[in-house]
């Protein structure tokens, strides 16, 4: 982001350039930007190994569809001693390249035959059904919460699990919550507490949305009560909701938790609660992730599907069904409805 060559710089314009750069960086999440940067680094390394830099200088400036088609084929075949990548990963890498080229002022047309036909062939030959993470069901989340102590750190982690489960939240949505609107520049939303529950206002992956979380049947399982307890004992009334604690677990610090804490918390409490104990530990760890909370709500809430869809922020019922690990798939029997 810079001034056009025919425009003379000034203090005001230079400050606007900096502001525009900040907005441009905010167009995608930190995790997405990090992934795109890795995609570009891996692609440029591949170009260097294949000698493409000899023709293009120090960086592959022009997006050559032919070379990118070869790159995709290399990723899918796993040649050169590297493991073959999943189709979803290859698709994501291509999106990363398109984004990086766009930042450099070039357009990468994914529909060009050198790219589109190679990618279509990769999908036809190597595509597999997506591997879904295990859903954390109601009895699981209760067992996980029961493993947590009642010190400050335990109160925080209990609120994270219950709020994430009842709200069907992404792990990034959990840790980006602030107490009030505009408390911090990196806020992903805030909340209001009412007698019957709490309302989360989230700047989510698909835009702004509201998530209503009602109070539970008891204080031990109530996400709103858990949130209130954490904020009260941690003395948090401004800024990030979920922050780190001191090593001795007696004080809440100011630094916001990373979303990886949610994933680690889920895996640790799954092990401590003995969930899927018939499997080896490594397999159990691989089964669960942050998405297990969202899948758990979708699978456990026995209500009309549209309410689950709204809670998860999905634009289609089909996406919501992907999260439902247990449901009556044949509740609507079109065979009988057709007269057979």
mmCIF file of C-alpha atoms in Angstrom:
data_model
loop_
_atom_site.group_PDB
_atom_site.id
_atom_site.type_symbol
_atom_site.label_atom_id
_atom_site.label_comp_id
_atom_site.label_asym_id
_atom_site.label_seq_id
_atom_site.Cartn_x
_atom_site.Cartn_y
_atom_site.Cartn_z
ATOM 1 C CA UNK A 1 0.000 0.000 0.000
ATOM 2 C CA UNK A 2 1.681 3.223 -1.170
ATOM 3 C CA UNK A 3 0.990 6.518 -2.888
ATOM 4 C CA UNK A 4 0.744 6.632 -6.687
ATOM 5 C CA UNK A 5 4.005 7.730 -8.324
ATOM 6 C CA UNK A 6 2.450 10.980 -9.587
ATOM 7 C CA UNK A 7 1.298 12.098 -6.111
ATOM 8 C CA UNK A 8 3.699 14.032 -3.892
ATOM 9 C CA UNK A 9 3.936 12.771 -0.333
ATOM 10 C CA UNK A 10 2.922 14.799 2.701
ATOM 11 C CA UNK A 11 2.472 14.220 6.403
ATOM 12 C CA UNK A 12 -1.282 13.809 6.044
ATOM 13 C CA UNK A 13 -1.073 11.470 3.058
ATOM 14 C CA UNK A 14 1.660 9.373 4.660
ATOM 15 C CA UNK A 15 -0.514 8.907 7.730
ATOM 16 C CA UNK A 16 -3.400 7.863 5.477
ATOM 17 C CA UNK A 17 -1.148 5.297 3.816
ATOM 18 C CA UNK A 18 -0.363 3.830 7.238
ATOM 19 C CA UNK A 19 -4.079 3.805 8.097
ATOM 20 C CA UNK A 20 -4.933 2.093 4.789
ATOM 21 C CA UNK A 21 -2.269 -0.546 5.479
ATOM 22 C CA UNK A 22 -3.814 -1.237 8.882
ATOM 23 C CA UNK A 23 -7.251 -1.685 7.290
ATOM 24 C CA UNK A 24 -5.788 -3.947 4.606
ATOM 25 C CA UNK A 25 -4.190 -6.145 7.280
ATOM 26 C CA UNK A 26 -7.540 -6.304 9.094
ATOM 27 C CA UNK A 27 -9.243 -7.715 5.974
ATOM 28 C CA UNK A 28 -8.172 -11.213 7.040
ATOM 29 C CA UNK A 29 -7.555 -12.833 10.420
ATOM 30 C CA UNK A 30 -4.051 -13.218 11.818
ATOM 31 C CA UNK A 31 -4.241 -16.985 11.357
ATOM 32 C CA UNK A 32 -5.257 -16.591 7.711
ATOM 33 C CA UNK A 33 -2.448 -14.102 7.048
ATOM 34 C CA UNK A 34 0.039 -16.419 8.720
ATOM 35 C CA UNK A 35 -1.150 -19.342 6.590
ATOM 36 C CA UNK A 36 -0.929 -17.259 3.397
ATOM 37 C CA UNK A 37 2.608 -16.179 4.300
ATOM 38 C CA UNK A 38 3.598 -19.828 4.754
ATOM 39 C CA UNK A 39 1.963 -20.709 1.425
ATOM 40 C CA UNK A 40 4.052 -18.072 -0.319
ATOM 41 C CA UNK A 41 7.265 -19.110 1.413
ATOM 42 C CA UNK A 42 6.727 -22.744 0.391
ATOM 43 C CA UNK A 43 5.925 -21.783 -3.195
ATOM 44 C CA UNK A 44 8.978 -19.528 -3.569
ATOM 45 C CA UNK A 45 11.177 -22.258 -2.096
ATOM 46 C CA UNK A 46 9.782 -24.716 -4.656
ATOM 47 C CA UNK A 47 10.475 -22.197 -7.440
ATOM 48 C CA UNK A 48 14.042 -21.833 -6.231
ATOM 49 C CA UNK A 49 14.571 -25.602 -6.150
ATOM 50 C CA UNK A 50 13.111 -25.990 -9.647
ATOM 51 C CA UNK A 51 15.272 -23.201 -11.089
ATOM 52 C CA UNK A 52 12.366 -20.915 -11.964
ATOM 53 C CA UNK A 53 14.197 -18.013 -10.304
ATOM 54 C CA UNK A 54 16.775 -18.136 -13.083
ATOM 55 C CA UNK A 55 14.113 -16.725 -15.379
ATOM 56 C CA UNK A 56 12.243 -14.473 -12.948
ATOM 57 C CA UNK A 57 14.938 -12.927 -10.789
ATOM 58 C CA UNK A 58 14.808 -13.010 -6.999
ATOM 59 C CA UNK A 59 11.042 -13.633 -6.746
ATOM 60 C CA UNK A 60 8.414 -15.226 -9.015
ATOM 61 C CA UNK A 61 6.734 -11.984 -10.094
ATOM 62 C CA UNK A 62 4.401 -13.026 -12.906
ATOM 63 C CA UNK A 63 1.891 -15.779 -12.119
ATOM 64 C CA UNK A 64 2.646 -18.407 -14.737
ATOM 65 C CA UNK A 65 -0.351 -20.798 -14.975
ATOM 66 C CA UNK A 66 1.887 -23.507 -16.421
ATOM 67 C CA UNK A 67 4.322 -23.416 -13.496
ATOM 68 C CA UNK A 68 1.528 -23.277 -10.934
ATOM 69 C CA UNK A 69 -0.106 -26.288 -12.580
ATOM 70 C CA UNK A 70 3.206 -28.146 -12.199
ATOM 71 C CA UNK A 71 3.422 -27.003 -8.577
ATOM 72 C CA UNK A 72 -0.038 -28.402 -7.812
ATOM 73 C CA UNK A 73 0.877 -31.687 -9.491
ATOM 74 C CA UNK A 74 4.030 -31.874 -7.365
ATOM 75 C CA UNK A 75 2.033 -31.287 -4.162
ATOM 76 C CA UNK A 76 -0.463 -34.008 -5.056
ATOM 77 C CA UNK A 77 2.073 -36.622 -6.180
ATOM 78 C CA UNK A 78 4.484 -36.168 -3.280
ATOM 79 C CA UNK A 79 7.523 -36.355 -5.526
ATOM 80 C CA UNK A 80 10.987 -35.475 -4.299
ATOM 81 C CA UNK A 81 10.589 -37.250 -0.978
ATOM 82 C CA UNK A 82 7.838 -34.911 0.300
ATOM 83 C CA UNK A 83 4.534 -36.459 1.398
ATOM 84 C CA UNK A 84 1.535 -35.982 -0.877
ATOM 85 C CA UNK A 85 -0.843 -33.327 0.439
ATOM 86 C CA UNK A 86 -4.574 -33.659 0.925
ATOM 87 C CA UNK A 87 -6.814 -32.090 -1.715
ATOM 88 C CA UNK A 88 -8.159 -29.566 0.797
ATOM 89 C CA UNK A 89 -4.604 -28.467 1.634
ATOM 90 C CA UNK A 90 -3.714 -28.069 -2.045
ATOM 91 C CA UNK A 91 -6.870 -26.012 -2.602
ATOM 92 C CA UNK A 92 -5.941 -23.831 0.381
ATOM 93 C CA UNK A 93 -2.384 -23.387 -0.946
ATOM 94 C CA UNK A 94 -3.781 -22.214 -4.276
ATOM 95 C CA UNK A 95 -5.995 -19.672 -2.492
ATOM 96 C CA UNK A 96 -2.911 -18.482 -0.621
ATOM 97 C CA UNK A 97 -1.016 -17.996 -3.867
ATOM 98 C CA UNK A 98 -3.905 -16.067 -5.420
ATOM 99 C CA UNK A 99 -4.012 -13.781 -2.380
ATOM 100 C CA UNK A 100 -0.250 -13.208 -2.392
ATOM 101 C CA UNK A 101 -0.193 -12.430 -6.095
ATOM 102 C CA UNK A 102 -3.081 -9.982 -5.614
ATOM 103 C CA UNK A 103 -1.053 -8.144 -2.950
ATOM 104 C CA UNK A 104 1.741 -7.779 -5.537
ATOM 105 C CA UNK A 105 -0.599 -6.338 -8.147
ATOM 106 C CA UNK A 106 -1.081 -9.470 -10.245
ATOM 107 C CA UNK A 107 -4.210 -11.493 -10.942
ATOM 108 C CA UNK A 108 -4.022 -15.263 -10.742
ATOM 109 C CA UNK A 109 -6.857 -16.792 -12.744
ATOM 110 C CA UNK A 110 -7.733 -20.164 -11.200
ATOM 111 C CA UNK A 111 -9.949 -20.939 -14.204
ATOM 112 C CA UNK A 112 -6.994 -20.983 -16.608
ATOM 113 C CA UNK A 113 -6.880 -24.464 -18.161
ATOM 114 C CA UNK A 114 -3.331 -25.141 -16.921
ATOM 115 C CA UNK A 115 -4.554 -24.710 -13.353
ATOM 116 C CA UNK A 116 -8.225 -25.725 -13.516
ATOM 117 C CA UNK A 117 -7.723 -29.029 -15.352
ATOM 118 C CA UNK A 118 -4.812 -30.127 -13.167
ATOM 119 C CA UNK A 119 -6.768 -29.295 -10.007
ATOM 120 C CA UNK A 120 -9.868 -31.086 -11.327
ATOM 121 C CA UNK A 121 -7.784 -34.185 -12.036
ATOM 122 C CA UNK A 122 -6.249 -34.068 -8.559
ATOM 123 C CA UNK A 123 -9.701 -33.868 -6.980
ATOM 124 C CA UNK A 124 -11.055 -36.668 -9.143
ATOM 125 C CA UNK A 125 -8.196 -39.010 -8.315
ATOM 126 C CA UNK A 126 -7.312 -38.132 -4.730
ATOM 127 C CA UNK A 127 -10.366 -36.528 -3.117
ATOM 128 C CA UNK A 128 -11.623 -38.298 0.006
ATOM 129 C CA UNK A 129 -14.555 -37.617 2.338
ATOM 130 C CA UNK A 130 -13.530 -35.035 4.957
ATOM 131 C CA UNK A 131 -12.228 -36.416 8.243
ATOM 132 C CA UNK A 132 -14.439 -34.911 10.919
ATOM 133 C CA UNK A 133 -13.456 -34.243 14.490
ATOM 134 C CA UNK A 134 -15.362 -36.067 17.206
ATOM 135 C CA UNK A 135 -18.278 -34.203 18.750
ATOM 136 C CA UNK A 136 -18.165 -33.409 22.468
ATOM 137 C CA UNK A 137 -21.603 -34.413 23.718
ATOM 138 C CA UNK A 138 -23.441 -33.204 26.820
ATOM 139 C CA UNK A 139 -22.173 -36.006 29.078
ATOM 140 C CA UNK A 140 -18.647 -35.383 27.792
ATOM 141 C CA UNK A 141 -18.586 -31.657 28.522
ATOM 142 C CA UNK A 142 -19.898 -32.288 32.045
ATOM 143 C CA UNK A 143 -17.147 -34.848 32.663
ATOM 144 C CA UNK A 144 -14.518 -32.473 31.259
ATOM 145 C CA UNK A 145 -15.663 -29.569 33.434
ATOM 146 C CA UNK A 146 -15.636 -31.847 36.506
ATOM 147 C CA UNK A 147 -11.874 -32.378 36.081
ATOM 148 C CA UNK A 148 -11.107 -28.681 36.552
ATOM 149 C CA UNK A 149 -10.092 -27.264 39.945
ATOM 150 C CA UNK A 150 -11.875 -24.318 41.543
ATOM 151 C CA UNK A 151 -8.880 -21.984 41.545
ATOM 152 C CA UNK A 152 -8.753 -18.928 39.288
ATOM 153 C CA UNK A 153 -7.380 -20.834 36.309
ATOM 154 C CA UNK A 154 -10.015 -23.525 36.733
ATOM 155 C CA UNK A 155 -12.804 -20.924 36.837
ATOM 156 C CA UNK A 156 -11.510 -19.421 33.600
ATOM 157 C CA UNK A 157 -11.223 -22.749 31.792
ATOM 158 C CA UNK A 158 -14.667 -23.836 33.031
ATOM 159 C CA UNK A 159 -16.185 -20.665 31.554
ATOM 160 C CA UNK A 160 -14.339 -21.238 28.261
ATOM 161 C CA UNK A 161 -15.626 -24.792 27.864
ATOM 162 C CA UNK A 162 -19.229 -24.119 28.884
ATOM 163 C CA UNK A 163 -19.535 -20.863 26.929
ATOM 164 C CA UNK A 164 -17.897 -22.358 23.844
ATOM 165 C CA UNK A 165 -20.155 -25.412 24.002
ATOM 166 C CA UNK A 166 -23.463 -23.636 24.672
ATOM 167 C CA UNK A 167 -22.700 -20.938 22.108
ATOM 168 C CA UNK A 168 -21.319 -23.267 19.458
ATOM 169 C CA UNK A 169 -18.387 -20.857 19.241
ATOM 170 C CA UNK A 170 -15.193 -21.065 17.270
ATOM 171 C CA UNK A 171 -12.114 -20.965 19.472
ATOM 172 C CA UNK A 172 -11.117 -17.595 17.953
ATOM 173 C CA UNK A 173 -14.550 -16.199 18.873
ATOM 174 C CA UNK A 174 -14.117 -17.306 22.482
ATOM 175 C CA UNK A 175 -10.754 -15.666 23.096
ATOM 176 C CA UNK A 176 -11.513 -12.489 21.115
ATOM 177 C CA UNK A 177 -14.408 -11.508 23.411
ATOM 178 C CA UNK A 178 -14.188 -8.214 25.315
ATOM 179 C CA UNK A 179 -16.278 -7.062 28.262
ATOM 180 C CA UNK A 180 -17.610 -3.997 26.423
ATOM 181 C CA UNK A 181 -17.789 -2.693 22.889
ATOM 182 C CA UNK A 182 -14.546 -1.076 21.686
ATOM 183 C CA UNK A 183 -12.543 -2.019 24.791
ATOM 184 C CA UNK A 184 -9.546 -3.076 22.685
ATOM 185 C CA UNK A 185 -8.459 -2.659 19.027
ATOM 186 C CA UNK A 186 -8.300 -6.426 18.469
ATOM 187 C CA UNK A 187 -11.761 -7.117 19.921
ATOM 188 C CA UNK A 188 -13.875 -9.744 18.180
ATOM 189 C CA UNK A 189 -17.052 -8.864 20.065
ATOM 190 C CA UNK A 190 -18.565 -8.231 23.469
ATOM 191 C CA UNK A 191 -21.473 -9.428 25.621
ATOM 192 C CA UNK A 192 -24.450 -8.250 27.661
ATOM 193 C CA UNK A 193 -25.835 -10.218 30.626
ATOM 194 C CA UNK A 194 -29.583 -10.443 31.276
ATOM 195 C CA UNK A 195 -31.692 -12.279 33.845
ATOM 196 C CA UNK A 196 -32.322 -15.186 31.476
ATOM 197 C CA UNK A 197 -28.923 -15.387 29.844
ATOM 198 C CA UNK A 198 -26.207 -13.534 27.976
ATOM 199 C CA UNK A 199 -26.112 -12.067 24.479
ATOM 200 C CA UNK A 200 -22.831 -12.237 22.572
ATOM 201 C CA UNK A 201 -22.280 -9.766 19.729
ATOM 202 C CA UNK A 202 -19.558 -11.291 17.577
ATOM 203 C CA UNK A 203 -17.564 -10.095 14.611
ATOM 204 C CA UNK A 204 -17.388 -13.628 13.268
ATOM 205 C CA UNK A 205 -15.976 -15.327 10.200
ATOM 206 C CA UNK A 206 -19.156 -14.616 8.233
ATOM 207 C CA UNK A 207 -19.742 -11.091 9.607
ATOM 208 C CA UNK A 208 -21.468 -9.666 12.645
ATOM 209 C CA UNK A 209 -23.891 -11.983 14.404
ATOM 210 C CA UNK A 210 -25.664 -12.333 17.750
ATOM 211 C CA UNK A 211 -25.469 -15.485 19.848
ATOM 212 C CA UNK A 212 -27.980 -15.998 22.653
ATOM 213 C CA UNK A 213 -26.852 -18.253 25.494
ATOM 214 C CA UNK A 214 -29.516 -19.032 28.075
ATOM 215 C CA UNK A 215 -28.848 -19.938 31.689
ATOM 216 C CA UNK A 216 -28.412 -23.621 32.519
ATOM 217 C CA UNK A 217 -30.490 -25.850 34.766
ATOM 218 C CA UNK A 218 -27.954 -25.513 37.621
ATOM 219 C CA UNK A 219 -25.038 -23.275 38.559
ATOM 220 C CA UNK A 220 -22.619 -26.184 38.060
ATOM 221 C CA UNK A 221 -23.511 -26.481 34.364
ATOM 222 C CA UNK A 222 -24.568 -22.910 33.575
ATOM 223 C CA UNK A 223 -22.260 -21.112 31.100
ATOM 224 C CA UNK A 224 -23.540 -17.685 32.151
ATOM 225 C CA UNK A 225 -22.879 -18.400 35.824
ATOM 226 C CA UNK A 226 -19.404 -19.713 34.959
ATOM 227 C CA UNK A 227 -18.667 -16.506 33.032
ATOM 228 C CA UNK A 228 -19.895 -14.332 35.915
ATOM 229 C CA UNK A 229 -17.822 -16.288 38.439
ATOM 230 C CA UNK A 230 -14.651 -15.945 36.373
ATOM 231 C CA UNK A 231 -15.095 -12.198 35.822
ATOM 232 C CA UNK A 232 -15.909 -11.617 39.503
ATOM 233 C CA UNK A 233 -12.976 -13.487 41.036
ATOM 234 C CA UNK A 234 -10.545 -12.393 38.320
ATOM 235 C CA UNK A 235 -11.690 -8.766 38.870
ATOM 236 C CA UNK A 236 -12.145 -8.178 35.163
ATOM 237 C CA UNK A 237 -14.432 -5.290 34.232
ATOM 238 C CA UNK A 238 -12.706 -3.999 31.097
ATOM 239 C CA UNK A 239 -10.807 -5.379 28.115
ATOM 240 C CA UNK A 240 -10.364 -9.032 27.120
ATOM 241 C CA UNK A 241 -12.637 -11.530 28.881
ATOM 242 C CA UNK A 242 -10.259 -14.482 28.806
ATOM 243 C CA UNK A 243 -6.715 -13.632 29.830
ATOM 244 C CA UNK A 244 -3.703 -15.441 31.167
ATOM 245 C CA UNK A 245 -3.162 -15.994 34.868
ATOM 246 C CA UNK A 246 -0.038 -15.757 37.000
ATOM 247 C CA UNK A 247 2.041 -18.904 37.422
ATOM 248 C CA UNK A 248 0.631 -19.518 40.881
ATOM 249 C CA UNK A 249 -2.895 -19.126 39.485
ATOM 250 C CA UNK A 250 -3.876 -16.378 41.930
ATOM 251 C CA UNK A 251 -3.963 -13.321 39.635
ATOM 252 C CA UNK A 252 -5.453 -12.544 36.235
ATOM 253 C CA UNK A 253 -3.006 -10.843 33.889
ATOM 254 C CA UNK A 254 -3.820 -8.369 31.130
ATOM 255 C CA UNK A 255 -2.688 -10.391 28.103
ATOM 256 C CA UNK A 256 -5.430 -12.010 26.031
ATOM 257 C CA UNK A 257 -5.344 -15.811 25.663
ATOM 258 C CA UNK A 258 -4.317 -17.289 22.323
ATOM 259 C CA UNK A 259 -6.932 -19.421 20.564
ATOM 260 C CA UNK A 260 -4.547 -22.375 20.775
ATOM 261 C CA UNK A 261 -5.237 -22.434 24.521
ATOM 262 C CA UNK A 262 -8.802 -23.557 23.758
ATOM 263 C CA UNK A 263 -7.579 -26.483 21.643
ATOM 264 C CA UNK A 264 -5.053 -27.529 24.295
ATOM 265 C CA UNK A 265 -7.695 -27.209 27.021
ATOM 266 C CA UNK A 266 -10.111 -29.469 25.133
ATOM 267 C CA UNK A 267 -7.488 -32.147 24.509
ATOM 268 C CA UNK A 268 -6.247 -32.080 28.116
ATOM 269 C CA UNK A 269 -9.684 -32.320 29.703
ATOM 270 C CA UNK A 270 -10.754 -35.037 27.240
ATOM 271 C CA UNK A 271 -7.846 -37.136 28.487
ATOM 272 C CA UNK A 272 -8.466 -36.279 32.152
ATOM 273 C CA UNK A 273 -12.164 -37.152 31.845
ATOM 274 C CA UNK A 274 -11.385 -40.524 30.271
ATOM 275 C CA UNK A 275 -13.431 -39.875 27.123
ATOM 276 C CA UNK A 276 -12.914 -42.614 24.496
ATOM 277 C CA UNK A 277 -10.549 -44.326 26.913
ATOM 278 C CA UNK A 278 -10.683 -47.524 24.847
ATOM 279 C CA UNK A 279 -8.373 -45.836 22.311
ATOM 280 C CA UNK A 280 -4.628 -45.101 22.636
ATOM 281 C CA UNK A 281 -3.868 -41.617 23.952
ATOM 282 C CA UNK A 282 -2.486 -40.354 20.643
ATOM 283 C CA UNK A 283 -5.650 -41.406 18.807
ATOM 284 C CA UNK A 284 -7.833 -39.730 21.409
ATOM 285 C CA UNK A 285 -5.900 -36.486 21.063
ATOM 286 C CA UNK A 286 -6.284 -36.580 17.279
ATOM 287 C CA UNK A 287 -10.064 -37.061 17.531
ATOM 288 C CA UNK A 288 -10.836 -33.789 19.336
ATOM 289 C CA UNK A 289 -10.212 -30.125 18.549
ATOM 290 C CA UNK A 290 -11.823 -26.722 18.974
ATOM 291 C CA UNK A 291 -14.438 -27.723 16.383
ATOM 292 C CA UNK A 292 -15.558 -30.501 18.725
ATOM 293 C CA UNK A 293 -17.450 -27.903 20.783
ATOM 294 C CA UNK A 294 -19.439 -26.673 17.762
ATOM 295 C CA UNK A 295 -20.093 -30.217 16.589
ATOM 296 C CA UNK A 296 -21.167 -31.131 20.114
ATOM 297 C CA UNK A 297 -23.829 -28.447 20.275
ATOM 298 C CA UNK A 298 -25.115 -29.337 16.804
ATOM 299 C CA UNK A 299 -25.267 -33.023 17.730
ATOM 300 C CA UNK A 300 -26.748 -32.685 21.226
ATOM 301 C CA UNK A 301 -29.314 -29.880 20.942
ATOM 302 C CA UNK A 302 -32.642 -31.589 20.224
ATOM 303 C CA UNK A 303 -34.398 -28.581 18.735
ATOM 304 C CA UNK A 304 -35.472 -27.471 15.279
ATOM 305 C CA UNK A 305 -32.474 -27.475 12.965
ATOM 306 C CA UNK A 306 -32.892 -23.802 12.046
ATOM 307 C CA UNK A 307 -32.153 -22.745 15.638
ATOM 308 C CA UNK A 308 -28.894 -24.688 15.588
ATOM 309 C CA UNK A 309 -28.049 -23.160 12.211
ATOM 310 C CA UNK A 310 -28.582 -19.655 13.599
ATOM 311 C CA UNK A 311 -26.522 -20.368 16.715
ATOM 312 C CA UNK A 312 -23.579 -21.645 14.679
ATOM 313 C CA UNK A 313 -23.838 -18.791 12.196
ATOM 314 C CA UNK A 314 -24.183 -21.037 9.156
ATOM 315 C CA UNK A 315 -25.638 -19.675 5.925
ATOM 316 C CA UNK A 316 -27.083 -23.036 4.907
ATOM 317 C CA UNK A 317 -28.743 -25.999 6.615
ATOM 318 C CA UNK A 318 -26.414 -28.312 4.700
ATOM 319 C CA UNK A 319 -23.402 -26.861 6.504
ATOM 320 C CA UNK A 320 -25.146 -27.339 9.856
ATOM 321 C CA UNK A 321 -25.815 -30.994 9.022
ATOM 322 C CA UNK A 322 -22.096 -31.562 8.533
ATOM 323 C CA UNK A 323 -21.658 -30.720 12.212
ATOM 324 C CA UNK A 324 -24.373 -33.093 13.384
ATOM 325 C CA UNK A 325 -22.576 -36.319 14.253
ATOM 326 C CA UNK A 326 -25.733 -38.036 15.421
ATOM 327 C CA UNK A 327 -29.134 -37.361 13.871
ATOM 328 C CA UNK A 328 -31.997 -39.310 12.360
ATOM 329 C CA UNK A 329 -30.877 -39.284 8.742
ATOM 330 C CA UNK A 330 -34.037 -41.043 7.614
ATOM 331 C CA UNK A 331 -36.569 -38.976 9.531
ATOM 332 C CA UNK A 332 -37.862 -37.802 6.170
ATOM 333 C CA UNK A 333 -38.299 -40.975 4.069
ATOM 334 C CA UNK A 334 -38.685 -39.902 0.456
ATOM 335 C CA UNK A 335 -38.947 -43.535 -0.648
ATOM 336 C CA UNK A 336 -42.217 -44.034 1.217
ATOM 337 C CA UNK A 337 -43.350 -40.510 0.344
ATOM 338 C CA UNK A 338 -42.916 -41.444 -3.330
ATOM 339 C CA UNK A 339 -45.223 -44.419 -2.870
ATOM 340 C CA UNK A 340 -42.736 -47.293 -2.592
#
